[in-house]
mmCIF file of C-alpha atoms in Angstrom:
data_model
loop_
_atom_site.group_PDB
_atom_site.id
_atom_site.type_symbol
_atom_site.label_atom_id
_atom_site.label_comp_id
_atom_site.label_asym_id
_atom_site.label_seq_id
_atom_site.Cartn_x
_atom_site.Cartn_y
_atom_site.Cartn_z
ATOM 1 C CA MET A 3 0.000 0.000 0.000
ATOM 2 C CA LEU A 4 1.121 3.532 -0.795
ATOM 3 C CA SER A 5 0.376 4.803 2.706
ATOM 4 C CA VAL A 6 2.470 2.064 4.346
ATOM 5 C CA GLY A 7 5.368 2.669 1.964
ATOM 6 C CA LEU A 8 5.347 6.412 2.588
ATOM 7 C CA PHE A 9 5.035 5.796 6.330
ATOM 8 C CA ALA A 10 8.203 3.683 6.272
ATOM 9 C CA LEU A 11 10.000 6.210 4.071
ATOM 10 C CA ALA A 12 8.945 9.132 6.274
ATOM 11 C CA PHE A 13 10.241 7.264 9.320
ATOM 12 C CA LEU A 14 13.569 6.274 7.770
ATOM 13 C CA CYS A 15 14.425 9.618 6.142
ATOM 14 C CA PRO A 16 14.872 11.542 9.428
ATOM 15 C CA LEU A 17 16.900 8.701 10.943
ATOM 16 C CA MET A 18 19.046 8.607 7.818
ATOM 17 C CA GLY A 19 19.538 12.361 8.144
ATOM 18 C CA ALA A 20 20.620 11.926 11.770
ATOM 19 C CA ALA A 21 23.094 9.213 10.749
ATOM 20 C CA ILE A 22 24.505 11.505 8.043
ATOM 21 C CA GLY A 23 24.861 14.313 10.587
ATOM 22 C CA ILE A 24 26.689 12.050 13.043
ATOM 23 C CA ALA A 25 29.030 10.825 10.303
ATOM 24 C CA VAL A 26 29.780 14.389 9.185
ATOM 25 C CA ARG A 27 30.339 15.496 12.804
ATOM 26 C CA ARG A 28 33.232 13.034 13.155
ATOM 27 C CA ARG A 29 35.009 14.502 10.139
ATOM 28 C CA LEU A 30 34.513 18.202 10.731
ATOM 29 C CA PRO A 31 37.209 20.297 12.410
ATOM 30 C CA LYS A 32 36.256 21.353 15.931
ATOM 31 C CA HIS A 33 36.136 25.054 15.069
ATOM 32 C CA HIS A 34 33.324 24.273 12.593
ATOM 33 C CA LEU A 35 31.159 23.250 15.520
ATOM 34 C CA ASP A 36 31.859 25.976 18.061
ATOM 35 C CA ARG A 37 29.064 27.622 20.030
ATOM 36 C CA ASP A 38 28.239 30.318 17.473
ATOM 37 C CA VAL A 39 27.983 27.808 14.642
ATOM 38 C CA ILE A 40 25.793 25.510 16.745
ATOM 39 C CA ASP A 41 23.485 28.445 17.548
ATOM 40 C CA VAL A 42 23.072 29.241 13.853
ATOM 41 C CA ILE A 43 22.420 25.568 13.074
ATOM 42 C CA LYS A 44 19.755 25.467 15.777
ATOM 43 C CA LEU A 45 18.043 28.564 14.356
ATOM 44 C CA ALA A 46 18.117 27.129 10.826
ATOM 45 C CA MET A 47 16.782 23.774 12.007
ATOM 46 C CA GLY A 48 14.049 25.500 13.993
ATOM 47 C CA LEU A 49 12.967 27.472 10.932
ATOM 48 C CA MET A 50 12.880 24.346 8.743
ATOM 49 C CA ALA A 51 11.032 22.378 11.422
ATOM 50 C CA THR A 52 8.407 25.140 11.614
ATOM 51 C CA VAL A 53 7.914 25.036 7.840
ATOM 52 C CA VAL A 54 7.597 21.235 7.869
ATOM 53 C CA ALA A 55 5.122 21.342 10.768
ATOM 54 C CA LEU A 56 2.986 23.991 9.052
ATOM 55 C CA THR A 57 3.029 22.053 5.771
ATOM 56 C CA LEU A 58 2.005 18.799 7.428
ATOM 57 C CA GLY A 59 -0.687 20.608 9.396
ATOM 58 C CA LEU A 60 -2.141 22.151 6.235
ATOM 59 C CA LEU A 61 -2.012 18.799 4.431
ATOM 60 C CA ILE A 62 -3.830 17.041 7.274
ATOM 61 C CA SER A 63 -6.456 19.794 7.422
ATOM 62 C CA SER A 64 -6.988 19.688 3.652
ATOM 63 C CA ALA A 65 -7.154 15.876 3.602
ATOM 64 C CA HIS A 66 -9.628 15.842 6.494
ATOM 65 C CA SER A 67 -11.836 18.396 4.720
ATOM 66 C CA HIS A 68 -11.713 16.309 1.528
ATOM 67 C CA HIS A 69 -12.625 13.140 3.432
ATOM 68 C CA ALA A 70 -15.473 14.849 5.312
ATOM 69 C CA MET A 71 -16.811 16.421 2.099
ATOM 70 C CA ILE A 72 -16.922 13.089 0.248
ATOM 71 C CA GLU A 73 -18.562 11.405 3.258
ATOM 72 C CA GLY A 74 -21.169 14.162 3.515
ATOM 73 C CA GLU A 75 -21.988 13.993 -0.174
ATOM 74 C CA TYR A 76 -22.411 10.228 -0.018
ATOM 75 C CA LYS A 77 -24.832 10.682 2.851
ATOM 76 C CA LYS A 78 -26.753 13.114 0.655
ATOM 77 C CA ILE A 79 -26.805 10.533 -2.146
ATOM 78 C CA MET A 80 -28.260 7.963 0.251
ATOM 79 C CA ALA A 81 -30.868 10.462 1.425
ATOM 80 C CA TYR A 82 -31.825 11.283 -2.192
ATOM 81 C CA ILE A 83 -32.178 7.585 -3.029
ATOM 82 C CA ASP A 84 -34.415 7.049 -0.006
ATOM 83 C CA HIS A 85 -36.579 10.086 -0.887
ATOM 84 C CA LEU A 86 -36.824 8.998 -4.498
ATOM 85 C CA ASP A 87 -37.982 5.530 -3.494
ATOM 86 C CA GLN A 88 -40.597 7.021 -1.186
ATOM 87 C CA TYR A 89 -41.948 9.304 -3.917
ATOM 88 C CA LEU A 90 -42.105 6.396 -6.337
ATOM 89 C CA GLY A 91 -43.864 4.240 -3.766
ATOM 90 C CA ALA A 92 -46.387 7.013 -3.098
ATOM 91 C CA TYR A 93 -47.029 7.363 -6.850
ATOM 92 C CA GLY A 94 -48.455 3.884 -7.065
ATOM 93 C CA PRO A 95 -47.776 0.319 -8.209
ATOM 94 C CA GLU A 96 -46.954 1.562 -11.728
ATOM 95 C CA THR A 97 -43.470 2.487 -10.486
ATOM 96 C CA ARG A 98 -42.531 -0.974 -9.228
ATOM 97 C CA GLU A 99 -40.180 -1.575 -12.179
ATOM 98 C CA ILE A 100 -38.549 1.833 -11.703
ATOM 99 C CA ARG A 101 -38.052 1.143 -7.999
ATOM 100 C CA THR A 102 -36.412 -2.184 -8.836
ATOM 101 C CA HIS A 103 -34.122 -0.349 -11.255
ATOM 102 C CA LEU A 104 -33.316 2.166 -8.494
ATOM 103 C CA ARG A 105 -32.340 -0.637 -6.119
ATOM 104 C CA HIS A 106 -30.039 -2.138 -8.742
ATOM 105 C CA VAL A 107 -28.448 1.231 -9.491
ATOM 106 C CA ALA A 108 -27.914 1.916 -5.786
ATOM 107 C CA ALA A 109 -26.426 -1.537 -5.177
ATOM 108 C CA ARG A 110 -24.095 -1.199 -8.154
ATOM 109 C CA THR A 111 -23.017 2.313 -7.107
ATOM 110 C CA PHE A 112 -22.205 1.169 -3.574
ATOM 111 C CA LYS A 113 -20.476 -1.956 -4.899
ATOM 112 C CA GLU A 114 -18.120 0.263 -6.893
ATOM 113 C CA ARG A 115 -17.061 2.016 -3.690
ATOM 114 C CA TRP A 116 -16.951 -1.028 -1.394
ATOM 115 C CA PRO A 117 -16.184 -3.895 -3.816
ATOM 116 C CA ASP A 118 -15.671 -6.506 -1.095
ATOM 117 C CA GLU A 119 -19.172 -6.109 0.350
ATOM 118 C CA ASP A 120 -22.582 -7.360 -0.757
ATOM 119 C CA PHE A 121 -25.374 -4.832 -1.241
ATOM 120 C CA GLY A 122 -27.866 -7.098 -2.949
ATOM 121 C CA PRO A 123 -28.674 -7.722 -6.634
ATOM 122 C CA VAL A 124 -27.078 -5.265 -9.066
ATOM 123 C CA GLY A 125 -29.260 -6.117 -12.047
ATOM 124 C CA SER A 126 -28.203 -6.881 -15.590
ATOM 125 C CA PRO A 127 -24.963 -5.474 -17.083
ATOM 126 C CA SER A 128 -27.068 -3.126 -19.219
ATOM 127 C CA GLU A 129 -28.089 -1.307 -16.005
ATOM 128 C CA GLY A 130 -24.504 -0.603 -15.034
ATOM 129 C CA GLY A 131 -23.484 1.851 -17.733
ATOM 130 C CA SER A 132 -22.676 5.513 -17.347
ATOM 131 C CA ASN A 133 -26.309 6.383 -18.209
ATOM 132 C CA ARG A 134 -27.816 4.389 -15.360
ATOM 133 C CA PHE A 135 -29.407 7.499 -13.824
ATOM 134 C CA ILE A 136 -30.547 8.840 -17.207
ATOM 135 C CA ASP A 137 -32.333 5.539 -17.886
ATOM 136 C CA GLY A 138 -34.226 5.892 -14.635
ATOM 137 C CA GLN A 139 -35.185 9.476 -15.448
ATOM 138 C CA ARG A 140 -36.415 8.388 -18.874
ATOM 139 C CA ARG A 141 -38.703 5.846 -17.247
ATOM 140 C CA LEU A 142 -39.975 8.525 -14.878
ATOM 141 C CA VAL A 143 -40.810 10.872 -17.752
ATOM 142 C CA GLU A 144 -42.694 8.097 -19.539
ATOM 143 C CA LEU A 145 -45.111 7.669 -16.627
ATOM 144 C CA GLN A 146 -48.693 8.697 -17.326
ATOM 145 C CA PRO A 147 -50.089 10.262 -14.127
ATOM 146 C CA ALA A 148 -53.848 9.944 -13.754
ATOM 147 C CA SER A 149 -54.341 12.409 -10.884
ATOM 148 C CA ALA A 150 -52.952 15.611 -9.442
ATOM 149 C CA ALA A 151 -51.276 13.628 -6.653
ATOM 150 C CA GLN A 152 -49.451 11.393 -9.135
ATOM 151 C CA ARG A 153 -48.360 14.425 -11.153
ATOM 152 C CA TRP A 154 -46.920 15.987 -7.994
ATOM 153 C CA PHE A 155 -45.061 12.827 -6.991
ATOM 154 C CA GLN A 156 -43.746 12.438 -10.544
ATOM 155 C CA ALA A 157 -42.456 16.027 -10.513
ATOM 156 C CA GLN A 158 -40.792 15.541 -7.121
ATOM 157 C CA ALA A 159 -39.231 12.261 -8.228
ATOM 158 C CA LEU A 160 -37.838 13.885 -11.371
ATOM 159 C CA GLN A 161 -36.373 16.735 -9.347
ATOM 160 C CA VAL A 162 -34.745 14.387 -6.830
ATOM 161 C CA SER A 163 -33.381 12.127 -9.583
ATOM 162 C CA ALA A 164 -31.824 15.137 -11.327
ATOM 163 C CA GLU A 165 -30.143 16.250 -8.092
ATOM 164 C CA LEU A 166 -28.994 12.684 -7.481
ATOM 165 C CA ALA A 167 -27.380 12.412 -10.917
ATOM 166 C CA LYS A 168 -25.563 15.741 -10.525
ATOM 167 C CA LEU A 169 -24.351 14.910 -7.035
ATOM 168 C CA ARG A 170 -23.006 11.524 -8.116
ATOM 169 C CA TRP A 171 -20.909 13.020 -10.890
ATOM 170 C CA LEU A 172 -19.727 15.754 -8.529
ATOM 171 C CA VAL A 173 -18.510 13.119 -6.074
ATOM 172 C CA VAL A 174 -16.750 11.192 -8.852
ATOM 173 C CA SER A 175 -14.959 14.334 -10.030
ATOM 174 C CA GLN A 176 -13.928 15.302 -6.493
ATOM 175 C CA GLU A 177 -12.541 11.847 -5.755
ATOM 176 C CA THR A 178 -10.000 12.323 -8.551
ATOM 177 C CA SER A 179 -9.142 15.969 -7.828
ATOM 178 C CA THR A 180 -6.796 15.568 -4.857
ATOM 179 C CA ALA A 181 -3.679 17.707 -4.600
ATOM 180 C CA PRO A 182 -0.387 16.373 -6.067
ATOM 181 C CA LEU A 183 1.105 15.046 -2.842
ATOM 182 C CA LEU A 184 4.304 13.431 -4.121
ATOM 183 C CA PRO A 185 6.287 16.684 -4.764
ATOM 184 C CA ILE A 186 5.192 18.007 -1.364
ATOM 185 C CA PHE A 187 6.279 14.835 0.396
ATOM 186 C CA VAL A 188 9.637 14.905 -1.403
ATOM 187 C CA LEU A 189 10.262 18.393 -0.010
ATOM 188 C CA ILE A 190 9.160 17.285 3.458
ATOM 189 C CA PHE A 191 11.425 14.238 3.401
ATOM 190 C CA LEU A 192 14.427 16.277 2.210
ATOM 191 C CA SER A 193 13.740 18.864 4.898
ATOM 192 C CA ALA A 194 13.474 16.112 7.512
ATOM 193 C CA ILE A 195 16.854 14.733 6.413
ATOM 194 C CA ALA A 196 18.386 18.207 6.726
ATOM 195 C CA ILE A 197 16.751 18.887 10.110
ATOM 196 C CA PHE A 198 17.778 15.595 11.671
ATOM 197 C CA GLY A 199 21.192 15.903 10.049
ATOM 198 C CA GLY A 200 21.586 19.162 11.935
ATOM 199 C CA PHE A 201 20.572 17.409 15.140
ATOM 200 C CA GLY A 202 23.251 14.795 14.516
ATOM 201 C CA LEU A 203 25.896 17.486 14.057
ATOM 202 C CA TYR A 204 25.772 18.879 17.581
ATOM 203 C CA ALA A 205 24.835 15.832 19.656
ATOM 204 C CA PRO A 206 27.185 12.930 20.381
ATOM 205 C CA PRO A 207 25.701 9.573 19.329
ATOM 206 C CA ASN A 208 24.245 7.337 22.037
ATOM 207 C CA ALA A 209 21.200 5.190 22.693
ATOM 208 C CA THR A 210 19.276 8.033 24.334
ATOM 209 C CA LEU A 211 19.817 10.272 21.303
ATOM 210 C CA PHE A 212 18.501 7.649 18.884
ATOM 211 C CA ALA A 213 15.475 6.980 21.106
ATOM 212 C CA VAL A 214 14.655 10.698 21.283
ATOM 213 C CA LEU A 215 15.094 11.196 17.522
ATOM 214 C CA ALA A 216 12.915 8.167 16.765
ATOM 215 C CA LEU A 217 9.880 9.841 18.383
ATOM 216 C CA PRO A 218 9.669 12.912 16.077
ATOM 217 C CA ALA A 219 10.516 10.671 13.123
ATOM 218 C CA LEU A 220 7.553 8.496 14.078
ATOM 219 C CA ALA A 221 5.372 11.602 14.365
ATOM 220 C CA ILE A 222 6.322 12.719 10.834
ATOM 221 C CA ALA A 223 5.645 9.218 9.529
ATOM 222 C CA GLY A 224 2.273 9.114 11.300
ATOM 223 C CA ALA A 225 1.271 12.481 9.838
ATOM 224 C CA THR A 226 2.251 11.285 6.362
ATOM 225 C CA PHE A 227 0.206 8.105 6.785
ATOM 226 C CA LEU A 228 -2.778 10.144 7.992
ATOM 227 C CA VAL A 229 -2.663 12.462 4.964
ATOM 228 C CA ILE A 230 -2.572 9.568 2.491
ATOM 229 C CA GLU A 231 -5.373 7.664 4.214
ATOM 230 C CA LEU A 232 -7.661 10.695 4.493
ATOM 231 C CA ASN A 233 -7.158 11.387 0.784
ATOM 232 C CA SER A 234 -8.378 7.834 0.033
ATOM 233 C CA PRO A 235 -11.904 7.865 1.499
ATOM 234 C CA PHE A 236 -12.856 4.415 0.163
ATOM 235 C CA HIS A 237 -9.642 2.518 0.922
ATOM 236 C CA GLY A 238 -7.615 1.653 3.988
ATOM 237 C CA PRO A 239 -8.359 1.742 7.711
ATOM 238 C CA LEU A 240 -9.826 5.274 7.602
ATOM 239 C CA GLN A 241 -12.268 4.615 4.776
ATOM 240 C CA ILE A 242 -15.841 5.862 4.917
ATOM 241 C CA SER A 243 -18.112 3.386 6.679
ATOM 242 C CA SER A 244 -20.521 1.412 4.495
ATOM 243 C CA ARG A 245 -23.000 0.942 7.338
ATOM 244 C CA GLY A 246 -25.310 3.656 6.014
ATOM 245 C CA ALA A 247 -25.376 2.063 2.559
ATOM 246 C CA HIS A 248 -26.308 -1.331 4.008
ATOM 247 C CA THR A 249 -29.049 0.258 6.111
ATOM 248 C CA LEU A 250 -30.424 2.019 3.047
ATOM 249 C CA MET A 251 -30.451 -1.161 0.941
ATOM 250 C CA GLN A 252 -32.276 -3.026 3.718
ATOM 251 C CA SER A 253 -34.821 -0.220 3.898
ATOM 252 C CA LEU A 254 -35.365 -0.323 0.109
ATOM 253 C CA ALA A 255 -35.836 -4.104 0.192
ATOM 254 C CA GLN A 256 -38.392 -3.873 3.010
ATOM 255 C CA SER A 257 -40.391 -1.112 1.299
ATOM 256 C CA PHE A 258 -41.534 -3.440 -1.526
#
């Protein structure tokens, strides 16, 4: 997995930087590491550490917002599907075929996001194309309402189905519009190497030093893992829960 690989890389890069700093320390003349030089190194490392912390903080905030936005829009999709089924049910028995089509479309849509889970029958392959929502709208338009109540429910169903189709495509487009993270992570990793290399320059190597340096390295790796996982809302341990989708499909099955 990409998140695990970047986690390991983010953990190793600072430790590698510390090892480089320790190796360089042994070869530098003593006057290169006097008090004034060490003070300047500390200031430079502090500035770089601040930049890295701010960058990681912004990435986590952006990834969390992206994750929450996708989750919220999927909840809206589920709500629209439930409302649409209720309007169709209130219209009358003439919509039974359309409601069956809606169940298949919903099951197929959820199956695409959680492929390892079962959401019920997905219908024939012809119902799984890119026009699956348009086909349902076409069937809605072809209804022949016989009363004012049926005309109202048909109008409401058409409105909800239009909003549902737009929201689905909006979610699909947003899932693929994440920020280019690789160049940012490269800069963070290089900065981490430089920062921990500076730490290695003015601290003699011992077990305590390595234990202390391992903690911030682990924090950087954890932040990197968190950013990647939050930017993948339907994969990994932080993926959006499918519980709502299962509840919706059970509700649709019981409404027949």
